[in-house]
PDB file of C-alpha atoms in Angstrom:
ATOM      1  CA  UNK A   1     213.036  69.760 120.655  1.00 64.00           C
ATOM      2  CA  UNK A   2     215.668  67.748 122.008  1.00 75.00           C
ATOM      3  CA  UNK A   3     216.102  67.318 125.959  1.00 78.00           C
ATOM      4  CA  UNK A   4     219.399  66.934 127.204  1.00 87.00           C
ATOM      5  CA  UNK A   5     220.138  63.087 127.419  1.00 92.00           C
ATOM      6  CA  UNK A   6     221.950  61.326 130.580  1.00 92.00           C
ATOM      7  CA  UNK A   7     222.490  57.584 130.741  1.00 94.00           C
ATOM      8  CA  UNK A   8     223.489  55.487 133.814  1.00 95.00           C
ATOM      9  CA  UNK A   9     224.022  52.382 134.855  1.00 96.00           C
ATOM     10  CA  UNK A  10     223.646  50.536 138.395  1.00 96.00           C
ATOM     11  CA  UNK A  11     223.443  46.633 139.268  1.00 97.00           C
ATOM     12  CA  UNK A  12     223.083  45.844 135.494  1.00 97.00           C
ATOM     13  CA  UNK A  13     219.896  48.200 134.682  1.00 97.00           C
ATOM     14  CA  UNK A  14     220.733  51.062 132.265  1.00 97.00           C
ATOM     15  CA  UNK A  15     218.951  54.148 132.897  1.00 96.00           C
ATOM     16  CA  UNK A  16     217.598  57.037 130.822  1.00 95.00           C
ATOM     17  CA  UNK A  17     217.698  60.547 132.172  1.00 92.00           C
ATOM     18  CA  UNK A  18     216.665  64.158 130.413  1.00 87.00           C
ATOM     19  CA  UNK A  19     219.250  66.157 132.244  1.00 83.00           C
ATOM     20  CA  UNK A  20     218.103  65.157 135.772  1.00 78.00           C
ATOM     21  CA  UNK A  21     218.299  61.838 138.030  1.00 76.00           C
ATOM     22  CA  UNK A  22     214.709  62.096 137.232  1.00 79.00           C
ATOM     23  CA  UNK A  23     214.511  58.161 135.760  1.00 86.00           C
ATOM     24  CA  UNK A  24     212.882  58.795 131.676  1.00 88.00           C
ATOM     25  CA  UNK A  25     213.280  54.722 131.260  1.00 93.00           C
ATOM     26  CA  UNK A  26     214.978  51.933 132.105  1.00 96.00           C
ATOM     27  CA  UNK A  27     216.188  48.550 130.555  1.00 97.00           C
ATOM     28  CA  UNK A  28     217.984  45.354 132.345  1.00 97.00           C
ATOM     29  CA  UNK A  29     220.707  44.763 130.398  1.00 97.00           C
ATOM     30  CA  UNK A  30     220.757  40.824 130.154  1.00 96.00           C
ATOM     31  CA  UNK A  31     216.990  40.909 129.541  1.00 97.00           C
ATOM     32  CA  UNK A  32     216.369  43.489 127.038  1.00 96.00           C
ATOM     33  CA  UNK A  33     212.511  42.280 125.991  1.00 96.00           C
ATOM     34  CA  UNK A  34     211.357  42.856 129.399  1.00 96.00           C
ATOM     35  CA  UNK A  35     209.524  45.520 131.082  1.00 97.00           C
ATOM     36  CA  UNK A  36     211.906  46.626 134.024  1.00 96.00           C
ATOM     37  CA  UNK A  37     209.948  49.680 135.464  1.00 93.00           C
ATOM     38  CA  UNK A  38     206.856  48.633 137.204  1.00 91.00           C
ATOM     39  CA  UNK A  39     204.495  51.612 135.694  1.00 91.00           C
ATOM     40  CA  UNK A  40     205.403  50.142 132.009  1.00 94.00           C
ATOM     41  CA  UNK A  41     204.167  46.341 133.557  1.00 95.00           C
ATOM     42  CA  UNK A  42     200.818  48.494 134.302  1.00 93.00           C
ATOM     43  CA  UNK A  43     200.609  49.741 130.820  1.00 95.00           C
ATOM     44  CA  UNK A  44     200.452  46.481 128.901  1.00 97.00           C
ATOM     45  CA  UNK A  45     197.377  45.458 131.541  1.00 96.00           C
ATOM     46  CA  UNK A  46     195.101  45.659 128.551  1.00 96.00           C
ATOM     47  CA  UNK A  47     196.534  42.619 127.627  1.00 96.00           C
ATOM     48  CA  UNK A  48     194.002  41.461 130.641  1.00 95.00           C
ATOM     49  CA  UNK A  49     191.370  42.748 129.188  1.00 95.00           C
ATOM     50  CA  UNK A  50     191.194  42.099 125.666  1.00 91.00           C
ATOM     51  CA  UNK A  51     192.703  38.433 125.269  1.00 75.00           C
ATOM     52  CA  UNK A  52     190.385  38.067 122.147  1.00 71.00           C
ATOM     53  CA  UNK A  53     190.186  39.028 118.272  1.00 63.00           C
ATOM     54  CA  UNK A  54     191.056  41.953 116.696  1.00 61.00           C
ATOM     55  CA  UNK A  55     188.728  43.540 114.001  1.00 61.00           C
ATOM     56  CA  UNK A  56     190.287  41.623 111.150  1.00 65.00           C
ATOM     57  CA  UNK A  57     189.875  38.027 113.241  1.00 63.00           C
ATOM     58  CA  UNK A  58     193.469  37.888 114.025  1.00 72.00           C
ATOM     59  CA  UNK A  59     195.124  38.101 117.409  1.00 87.00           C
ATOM     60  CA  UNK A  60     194.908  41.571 119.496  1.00 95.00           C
ATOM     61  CA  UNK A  61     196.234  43.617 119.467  1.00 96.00           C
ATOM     62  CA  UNK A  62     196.826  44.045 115.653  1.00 95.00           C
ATOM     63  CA  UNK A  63     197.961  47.540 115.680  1.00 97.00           C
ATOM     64  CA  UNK A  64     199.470  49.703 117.883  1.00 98.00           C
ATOM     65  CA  UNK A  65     200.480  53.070 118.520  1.00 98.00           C
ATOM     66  CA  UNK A  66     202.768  53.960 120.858  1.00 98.00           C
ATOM     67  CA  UNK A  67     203.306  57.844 121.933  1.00 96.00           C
ATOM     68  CA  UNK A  68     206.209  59.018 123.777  1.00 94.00           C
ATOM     69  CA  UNK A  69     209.305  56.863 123.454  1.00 96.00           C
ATOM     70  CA  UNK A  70     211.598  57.147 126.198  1.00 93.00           C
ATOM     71  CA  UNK A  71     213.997  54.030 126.748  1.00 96.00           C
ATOM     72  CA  UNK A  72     212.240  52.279 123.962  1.00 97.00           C
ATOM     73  CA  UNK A  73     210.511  49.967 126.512  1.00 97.00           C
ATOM     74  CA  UNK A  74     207.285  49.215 125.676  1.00 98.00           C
ATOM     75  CA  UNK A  75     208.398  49.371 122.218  1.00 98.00           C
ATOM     76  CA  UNK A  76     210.909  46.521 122.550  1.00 98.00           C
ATOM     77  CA  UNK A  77     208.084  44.649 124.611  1.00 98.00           C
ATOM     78  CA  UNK A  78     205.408  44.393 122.281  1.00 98.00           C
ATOM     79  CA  UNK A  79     207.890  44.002 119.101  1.00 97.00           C
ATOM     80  CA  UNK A  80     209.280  40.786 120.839  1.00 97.00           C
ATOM     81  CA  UNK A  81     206.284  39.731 122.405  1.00 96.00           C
ATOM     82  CA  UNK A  82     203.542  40.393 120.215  1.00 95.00           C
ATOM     83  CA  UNK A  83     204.576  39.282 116.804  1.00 94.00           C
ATOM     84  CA  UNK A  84     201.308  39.964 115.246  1.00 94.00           C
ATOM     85  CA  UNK A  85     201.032  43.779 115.901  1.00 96.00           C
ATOM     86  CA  UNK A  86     202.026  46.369 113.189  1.00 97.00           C
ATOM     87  CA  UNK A  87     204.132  49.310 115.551  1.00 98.00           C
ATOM     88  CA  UNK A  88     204.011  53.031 114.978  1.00 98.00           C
ATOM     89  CA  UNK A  89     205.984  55.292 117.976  1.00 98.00           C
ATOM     90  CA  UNK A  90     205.568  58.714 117.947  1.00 97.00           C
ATOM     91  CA  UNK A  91     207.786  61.103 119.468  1.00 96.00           C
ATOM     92  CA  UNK A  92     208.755  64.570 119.542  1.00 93.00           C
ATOM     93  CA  UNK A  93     212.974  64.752 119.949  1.00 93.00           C
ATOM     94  CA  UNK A  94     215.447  63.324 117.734  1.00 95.00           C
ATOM     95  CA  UNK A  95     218.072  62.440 120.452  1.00 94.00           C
ATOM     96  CA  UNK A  96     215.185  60.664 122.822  1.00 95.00           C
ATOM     97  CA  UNK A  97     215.132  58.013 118.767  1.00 97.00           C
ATOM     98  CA  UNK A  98     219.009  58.598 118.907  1.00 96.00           C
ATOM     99  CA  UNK A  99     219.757  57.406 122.422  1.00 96.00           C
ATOM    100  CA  UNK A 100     217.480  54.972 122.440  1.00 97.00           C
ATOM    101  CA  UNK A 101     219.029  53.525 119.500  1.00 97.00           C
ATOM    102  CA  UNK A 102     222.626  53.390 120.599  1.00 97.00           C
ATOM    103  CA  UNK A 103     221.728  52.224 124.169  1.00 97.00           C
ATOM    104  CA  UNK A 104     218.139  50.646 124.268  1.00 98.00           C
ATOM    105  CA  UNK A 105     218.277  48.495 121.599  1.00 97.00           C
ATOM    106  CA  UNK A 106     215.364  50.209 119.493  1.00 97.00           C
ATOM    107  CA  UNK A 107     214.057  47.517 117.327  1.00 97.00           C
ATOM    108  CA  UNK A 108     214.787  48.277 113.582  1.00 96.00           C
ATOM    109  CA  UNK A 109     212.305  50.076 111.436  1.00 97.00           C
ATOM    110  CA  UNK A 110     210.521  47.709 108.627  1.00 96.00           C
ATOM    111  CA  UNK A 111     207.398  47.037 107.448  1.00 95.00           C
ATOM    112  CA  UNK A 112     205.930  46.363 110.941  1.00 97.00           C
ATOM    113  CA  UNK A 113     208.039  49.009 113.021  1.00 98.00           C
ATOM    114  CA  UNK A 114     207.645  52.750 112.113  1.00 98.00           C
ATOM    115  CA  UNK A 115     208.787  55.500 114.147  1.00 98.00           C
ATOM    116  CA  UNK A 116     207.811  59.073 113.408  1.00 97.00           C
ATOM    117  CA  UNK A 117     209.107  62.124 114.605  1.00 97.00           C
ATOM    118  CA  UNK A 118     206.854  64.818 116.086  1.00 95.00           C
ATOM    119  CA  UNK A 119     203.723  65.763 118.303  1.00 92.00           C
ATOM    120  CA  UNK A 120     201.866  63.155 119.449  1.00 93.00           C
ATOM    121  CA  UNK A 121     199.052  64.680 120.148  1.00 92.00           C
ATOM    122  CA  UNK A 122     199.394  66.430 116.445  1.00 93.00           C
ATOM    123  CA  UNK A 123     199.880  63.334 115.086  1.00 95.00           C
ATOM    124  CA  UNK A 124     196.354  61.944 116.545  1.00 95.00           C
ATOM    125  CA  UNK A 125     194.463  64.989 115.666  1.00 92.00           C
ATOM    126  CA  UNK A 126     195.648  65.178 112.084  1.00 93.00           C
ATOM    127  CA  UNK A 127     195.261  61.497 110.975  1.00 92.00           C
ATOM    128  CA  UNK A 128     192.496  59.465 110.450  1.00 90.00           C
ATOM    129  CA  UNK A 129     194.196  55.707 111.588  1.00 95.00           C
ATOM    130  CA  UNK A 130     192.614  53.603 114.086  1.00 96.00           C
ATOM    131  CA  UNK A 131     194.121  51.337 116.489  1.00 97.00           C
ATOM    132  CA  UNK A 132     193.703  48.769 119.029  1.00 96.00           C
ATOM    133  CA  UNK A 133     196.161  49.729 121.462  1.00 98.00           C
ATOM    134  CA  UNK A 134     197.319  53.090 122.494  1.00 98.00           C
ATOM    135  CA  UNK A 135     200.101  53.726 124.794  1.00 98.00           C
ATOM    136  CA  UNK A 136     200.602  57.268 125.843  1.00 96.00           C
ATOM    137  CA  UNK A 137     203.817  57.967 128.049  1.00 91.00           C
ATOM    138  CA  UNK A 138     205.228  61.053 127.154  1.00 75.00           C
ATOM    139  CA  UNK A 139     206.768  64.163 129.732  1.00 65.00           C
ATOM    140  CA  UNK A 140     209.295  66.511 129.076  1.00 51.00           C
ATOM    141  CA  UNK A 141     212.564  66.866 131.731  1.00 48.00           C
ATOM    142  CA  UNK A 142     210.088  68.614 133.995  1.00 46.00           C
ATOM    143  CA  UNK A 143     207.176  65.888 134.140  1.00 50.00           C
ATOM    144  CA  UNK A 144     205.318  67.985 132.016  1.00 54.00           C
ATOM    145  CA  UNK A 145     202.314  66.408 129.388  1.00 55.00           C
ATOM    146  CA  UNK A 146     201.498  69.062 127.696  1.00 68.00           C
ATOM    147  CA  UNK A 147     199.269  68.821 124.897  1.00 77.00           C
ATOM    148  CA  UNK A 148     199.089  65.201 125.866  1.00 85.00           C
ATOM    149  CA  UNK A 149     196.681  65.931 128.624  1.00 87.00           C
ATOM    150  CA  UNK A 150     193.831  68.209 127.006  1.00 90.00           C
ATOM    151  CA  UNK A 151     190.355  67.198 126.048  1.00 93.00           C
ATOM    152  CA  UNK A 152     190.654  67.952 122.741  1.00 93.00           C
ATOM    153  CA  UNK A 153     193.703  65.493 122.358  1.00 93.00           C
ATOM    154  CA  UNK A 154     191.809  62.567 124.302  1.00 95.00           C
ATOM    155  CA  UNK A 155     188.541  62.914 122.486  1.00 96.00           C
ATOM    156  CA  UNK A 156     190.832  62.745 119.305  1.00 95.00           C
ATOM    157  CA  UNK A 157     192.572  59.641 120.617  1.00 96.00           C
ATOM    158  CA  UNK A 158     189.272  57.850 121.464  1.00 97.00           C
ATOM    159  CA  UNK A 159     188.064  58.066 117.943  1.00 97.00           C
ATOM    160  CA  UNK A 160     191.119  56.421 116.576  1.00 97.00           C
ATOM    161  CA  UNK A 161     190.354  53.622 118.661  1.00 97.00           C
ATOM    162  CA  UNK A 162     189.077  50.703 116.790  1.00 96.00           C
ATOM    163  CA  UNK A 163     186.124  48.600 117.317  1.00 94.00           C
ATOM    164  CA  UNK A 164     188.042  46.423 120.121  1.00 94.00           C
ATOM    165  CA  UNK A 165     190.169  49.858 121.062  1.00 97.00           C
ATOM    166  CA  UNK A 166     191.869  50.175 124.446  1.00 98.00           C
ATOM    167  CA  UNK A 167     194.107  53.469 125.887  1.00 97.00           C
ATOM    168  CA  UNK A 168     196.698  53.241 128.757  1.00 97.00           C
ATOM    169  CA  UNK A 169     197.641  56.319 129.729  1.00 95.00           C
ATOM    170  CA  UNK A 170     200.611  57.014 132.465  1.00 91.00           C
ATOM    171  CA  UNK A 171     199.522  59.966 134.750  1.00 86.00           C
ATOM    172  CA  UNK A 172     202.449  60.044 136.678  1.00 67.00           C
ATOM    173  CA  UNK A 173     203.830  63.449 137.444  1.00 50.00           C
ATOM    174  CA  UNK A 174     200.906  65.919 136.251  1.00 49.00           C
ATOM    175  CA  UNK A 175     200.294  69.022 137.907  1.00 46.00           C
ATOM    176  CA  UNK A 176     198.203  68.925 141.107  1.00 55.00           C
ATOM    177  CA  UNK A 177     198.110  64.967 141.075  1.00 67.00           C
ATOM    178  CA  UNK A 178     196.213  62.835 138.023  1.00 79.00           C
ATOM    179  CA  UNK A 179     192.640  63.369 139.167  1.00 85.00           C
ATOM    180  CA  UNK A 180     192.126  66.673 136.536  1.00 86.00           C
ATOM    181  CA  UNK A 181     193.766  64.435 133.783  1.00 88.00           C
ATOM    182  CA  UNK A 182     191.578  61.211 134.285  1.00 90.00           C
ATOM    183  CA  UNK A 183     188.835  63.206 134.270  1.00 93.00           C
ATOM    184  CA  UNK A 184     189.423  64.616 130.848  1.00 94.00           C
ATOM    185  CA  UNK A 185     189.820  60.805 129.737  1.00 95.00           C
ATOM    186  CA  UNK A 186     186.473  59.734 131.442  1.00 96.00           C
ATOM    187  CA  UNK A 187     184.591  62.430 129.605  1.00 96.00           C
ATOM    188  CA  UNK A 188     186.786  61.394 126.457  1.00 96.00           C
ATOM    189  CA  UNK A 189     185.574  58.164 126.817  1.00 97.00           C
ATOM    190  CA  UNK A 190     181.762  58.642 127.596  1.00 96.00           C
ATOM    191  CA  UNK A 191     182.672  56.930 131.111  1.00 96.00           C
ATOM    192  CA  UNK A 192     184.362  54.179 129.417  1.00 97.00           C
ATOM    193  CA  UNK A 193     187.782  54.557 131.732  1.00 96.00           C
ATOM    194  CA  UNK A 194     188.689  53.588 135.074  1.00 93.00           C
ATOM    195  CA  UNK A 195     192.595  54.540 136.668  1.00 91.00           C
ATOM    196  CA  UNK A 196     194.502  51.392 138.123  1.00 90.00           C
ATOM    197  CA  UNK A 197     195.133  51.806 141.771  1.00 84.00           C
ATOM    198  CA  UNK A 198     198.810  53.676 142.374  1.00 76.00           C
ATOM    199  CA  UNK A 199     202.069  51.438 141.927  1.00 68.00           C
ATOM    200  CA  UNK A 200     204.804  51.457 144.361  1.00 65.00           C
ATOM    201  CA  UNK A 201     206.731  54.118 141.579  1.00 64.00           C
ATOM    202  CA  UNK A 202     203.515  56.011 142.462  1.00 69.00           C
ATOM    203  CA  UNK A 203     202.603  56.152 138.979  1.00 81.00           C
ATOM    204  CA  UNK A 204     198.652  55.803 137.921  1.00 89.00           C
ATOM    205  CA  UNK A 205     198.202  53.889 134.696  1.00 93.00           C
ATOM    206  CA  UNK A 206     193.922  54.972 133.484  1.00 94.00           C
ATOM    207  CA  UNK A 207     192.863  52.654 130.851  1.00 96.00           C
ATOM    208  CA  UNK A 208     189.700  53.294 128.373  1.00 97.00           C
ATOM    209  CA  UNK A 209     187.588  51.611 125.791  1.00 97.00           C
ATOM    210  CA  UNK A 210     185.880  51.940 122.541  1.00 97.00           C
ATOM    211  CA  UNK A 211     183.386  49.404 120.603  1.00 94.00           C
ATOM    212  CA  UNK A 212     183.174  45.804 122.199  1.00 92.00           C
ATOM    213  CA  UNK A 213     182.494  46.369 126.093  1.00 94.00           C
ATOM    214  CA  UNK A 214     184.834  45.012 128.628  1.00 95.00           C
ATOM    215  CA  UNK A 215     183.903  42.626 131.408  1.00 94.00           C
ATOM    216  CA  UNK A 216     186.569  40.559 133.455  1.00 94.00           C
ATOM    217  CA  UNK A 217     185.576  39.188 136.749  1.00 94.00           C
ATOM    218  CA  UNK A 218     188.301  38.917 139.627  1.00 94.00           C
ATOM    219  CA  UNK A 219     189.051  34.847 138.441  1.00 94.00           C
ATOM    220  CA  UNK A 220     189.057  36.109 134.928  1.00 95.00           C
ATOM    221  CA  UNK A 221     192.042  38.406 135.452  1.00 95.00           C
ATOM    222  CA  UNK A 222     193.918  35.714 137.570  1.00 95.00           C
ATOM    223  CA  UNK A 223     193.796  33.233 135.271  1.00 95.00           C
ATOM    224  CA  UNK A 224     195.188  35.510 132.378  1.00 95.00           C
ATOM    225  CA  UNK A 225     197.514  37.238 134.112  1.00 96.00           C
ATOM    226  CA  UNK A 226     198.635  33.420 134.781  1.00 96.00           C
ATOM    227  CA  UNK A 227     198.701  32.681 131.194  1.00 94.00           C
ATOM    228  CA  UNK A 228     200.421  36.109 130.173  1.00 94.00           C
ATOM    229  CA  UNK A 229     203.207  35.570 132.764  1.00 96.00           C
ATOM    230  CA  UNK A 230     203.842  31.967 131.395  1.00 95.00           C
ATOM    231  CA  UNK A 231     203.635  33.050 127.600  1.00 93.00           C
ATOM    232  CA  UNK A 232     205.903  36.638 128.153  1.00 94.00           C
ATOM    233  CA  UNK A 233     207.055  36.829 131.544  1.00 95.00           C
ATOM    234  CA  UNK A 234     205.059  39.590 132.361  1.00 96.00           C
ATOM    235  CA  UNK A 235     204.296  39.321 135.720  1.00 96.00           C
ATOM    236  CA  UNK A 236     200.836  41.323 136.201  1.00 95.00           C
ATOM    237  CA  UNK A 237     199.507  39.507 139.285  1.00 95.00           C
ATOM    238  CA  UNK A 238     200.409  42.010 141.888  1.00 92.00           C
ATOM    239  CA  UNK A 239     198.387  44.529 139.555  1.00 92.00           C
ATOM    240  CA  UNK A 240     195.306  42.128 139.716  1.00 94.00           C
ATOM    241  CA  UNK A 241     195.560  41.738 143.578  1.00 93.00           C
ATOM    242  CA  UNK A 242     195.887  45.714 143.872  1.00 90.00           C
ATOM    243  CA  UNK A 243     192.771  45.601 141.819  1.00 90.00           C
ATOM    244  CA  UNK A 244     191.192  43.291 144.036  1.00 89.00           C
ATOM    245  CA  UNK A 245     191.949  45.238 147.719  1.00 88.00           C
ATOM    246  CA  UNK A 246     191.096  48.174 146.217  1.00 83.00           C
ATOM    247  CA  UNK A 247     187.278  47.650 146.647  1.00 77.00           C
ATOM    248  CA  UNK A 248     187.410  49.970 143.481  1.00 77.00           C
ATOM    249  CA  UNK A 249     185.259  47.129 141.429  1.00 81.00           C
ATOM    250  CA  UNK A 250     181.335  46.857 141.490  1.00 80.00           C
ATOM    251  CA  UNK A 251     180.157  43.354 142.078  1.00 80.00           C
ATOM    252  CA  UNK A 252     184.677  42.776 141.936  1.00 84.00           C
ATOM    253  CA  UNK A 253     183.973  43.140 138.055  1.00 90.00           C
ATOM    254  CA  UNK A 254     186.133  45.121 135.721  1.00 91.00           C
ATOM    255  CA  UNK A 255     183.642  46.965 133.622  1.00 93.00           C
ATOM    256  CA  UNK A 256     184.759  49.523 130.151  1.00 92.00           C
TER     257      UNK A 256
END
């Protein structure tokens, strides 16, 4: 399965395309490491929410598992940024691993970055792995998830989650809008999921939890957005004052 690839550039941001001006991914060129597209900002939010251990003691998250690879974003994020987490991407065409790595500046495979090549939602049904942070973000030229947004494949993906597990899933671009398709995670979950309010791309990042519950007050998420933007640059505080207008939050808690 390989999509046909397009890449363009405009006021020094390099942009992936599968045969459309539909945008797959996107990179600024002078600052490779950071996350350019707001949607991809949103999906690192569990960074707000589980500032703690990881199963083993160490910093989370420890291990993640990222599906869908586009422009190699997120990938390149949490490689630079989070030295202490063991990478695996999964995705399903050849040229998508090609083109990233001729013009997005794939990090190298080793012994802590591991790409393989196929299904991800095969992949999570057929192996046993957990992880602490999964990352799905994969459409076809058409904005199509597929088998990426079934029940069977989220109930799959919430038992690899570890004991301090967290999923971000992008829901941008699903058939008849992302309600059907965060429903399937909240059942996944047992409840455990809740879908950030809509970012000016329009996308809607859902997020959901295994093991150790989640509780971040309104002050909580402030102050480590605060502390993420000085130690990364990731600048999550318009996401935490969405969260906060949205009146979404009981008692202006996040609960998981």
């Amino acid at each position: 399965m390989n999509p046909p690839i397009d890449i363009s550039e405009q006021a020094g941001v390099r942009y992936l395309h599968f045969g459309s001006d539909w945008i797959q991914g996107a990179m600024r060129i002078r600052r490779p490491h950071a996350l350019e597209l707001a949607y991809t900002r949103e999906m690192m939010a569990g960074l707000l929410l589980r500032d703690g251990l990881a199963a083993d003691g160490g910093r989370w998250p420890r291990k993640v598992l990222i599906i869908g690879l586009g422009a190699a974003s997120l990938a390149r994020f949490v490689h630079h940024h989070l030295p202490q987490a063991r990478i695996r991407v999964v995705e399903i065409a050849p040229a998508v691993v090609a083109a990233a790595r001729q013009f997005f500046k794939l990090p190298a495979e080793d012994a802590r970055f591991s790409i393989h090549l196929g299904c991800g939602a095969q992949y999570v049904l057929e192996r046993d792995e957990t992880w602490d942070y999964i990352l799905v973000d994969g459409y076809d030229r058409n904005a199509r998830a597929g088998a990426l947004d079934t029940l069977p494949f989220h109930q799959a993906l919430h038992a690899r989650l570890s004991e301090h597990g967290l999923m971000a899933a992008n829901l941008f671009g699903r058939a008849r809008g992302y309600k059907a398709s965060l429903e399937r995670i909240v059942h996944a979950s047992g409840g455990r999921a809740v879908a950030f309010p809509s970012c000016d791309s329009g996308n809607v990042v859902a997020f959901a939890a295994a093991g150790e519950p989640v509780e971040r007050s309104m002050d909580e998420l402030r102050l480590r957005a605060r502390q993420l933007k000085e130690e990364t640059g990731l600048d999550l505080g318009p996401t935490v004052t969405r969260l906060e207008q949205s009146g979404t939050l009981p008692g202006a808690h996040l609960r998981l």
